[in-house]
Amino acid sequence: EARGSSDGSTVGAMVYTKDEDDPNKKLSKAQIIDNALVLIAAGSETSASTLTNAMLLLGLHLSQLHYLS
């Protein structure tokens, strides 16, 4: 990627994004870190919920659990 442009990642987009009303205004380092932490927390909540539901469903459908093992 060209220097000064995003690499296509979410964090890269936050680093190189500019305010529509004021192109000189960018997210601060603290804002980027805060946003990244929110995304990490949201991702872990989603993963934990998905795994919990998967275990519940396998427990309720033992024939499928045995099929998988």
Coordinates of C-alpha atoms in Angstrom, one line a residue, residues 5-66:
S5 CA -3.2 5.1 3.0
S6 CA -5.1 2.3 4.8
D7 CA -4.0 -1.3 4.4
G8 CA -7.6 -2.4 4.2
S9 CA -7.8 -3.4 7.9
T10 CA -10.3 -1.9 10.4
V11 CA -7.5 -0.3 12.4
G12 CA -5.9 1.1 9.3
A13 CA -9.2 2.6 8.3
M14 CA -9.4 4.3 11.7
V15 CA -5.8 5.6 11.4
Y16 CA -6.3 7.2 7.9
T17 CA -9.9 8.3 8.0
K18 CA -10.6 12.0 8.0
D19 CA -13.6 14.0 9.2
E20 CA -15.9 14.9 6.3
D21 CA -16.5 18.5 7.6
D22 CA -12.8 19.1 8.5
P23 CA -10.3 17.0 6.5
N24 CA -7.5 18.1 8.8
K25 CA -9.3 16.4 11.8
K26 CA -8.4 12.8 12.4
L27 CA -9.1 10.3 15.2
S28 CA -6.7 10.6 18.1
K29 CA -4.5 7.7 19.2
A30 CA -6.7 7.3 22.3
Q31 CA -9.9 7.1 20.2
I32 CA -8.3 4.5 17.9
I33 CA -7.3 2.4 20.9
D34 CA -10.7 2.7 22.5
N35 CA -12.5 1.7 19.2
A36 CA -10.2 -1.3 18.8
L37 CA -10.9 -2.4 22.4
V38 CA -14.6 -2.2 21.8
L39 CA -14.3 -4.3 18.6
I40 CA -12.2 -6.9 20.5
A41 CA -14.8 -7.1 23.3
A42 CA -17.7 -7.3 20.9
G43 CA -15.9 -10.1 19.0
S44 CA -15.2 -12.1 22.1
E45 CA -18.8 -11.7 23.3
T46 CA -20.0 -13.0 19.9
S47 CA -17.6 -15.9 20.0
A48 CA -18.6 -16.8 23.6
S49 CA -22.3 -16.7 22.8
T50 CA -21.9 -18.8 19.7
L51 CA -19.9 -21.5 21.5
T52 CA -22.3 -21.5 24.4
N53 CA -25.3 -22.0 22.0
A54 CA -23.4 -24.7 20.1
M55 CA -22.7 -26.6 23.3
L56 CA -26.3 -26.3 24.5
L57 CA -27.6 -27.6 21.2
L58 CA -25.2 -30.5 21.2
G59 CA -26.2 -31.3 24.7
L60 CA -29.9 -31.3 23.6
H61 CA -29.2 -33.4 20.6
L62 CA -26.9 -36.1 21.8
S63 CA -27.1 -38.1 18.6
Q64 CA -25.5 -35.2 16.7
L65 CA -22.8 -35.0 19.4
H66 CA -22.0 -38.7 19.0

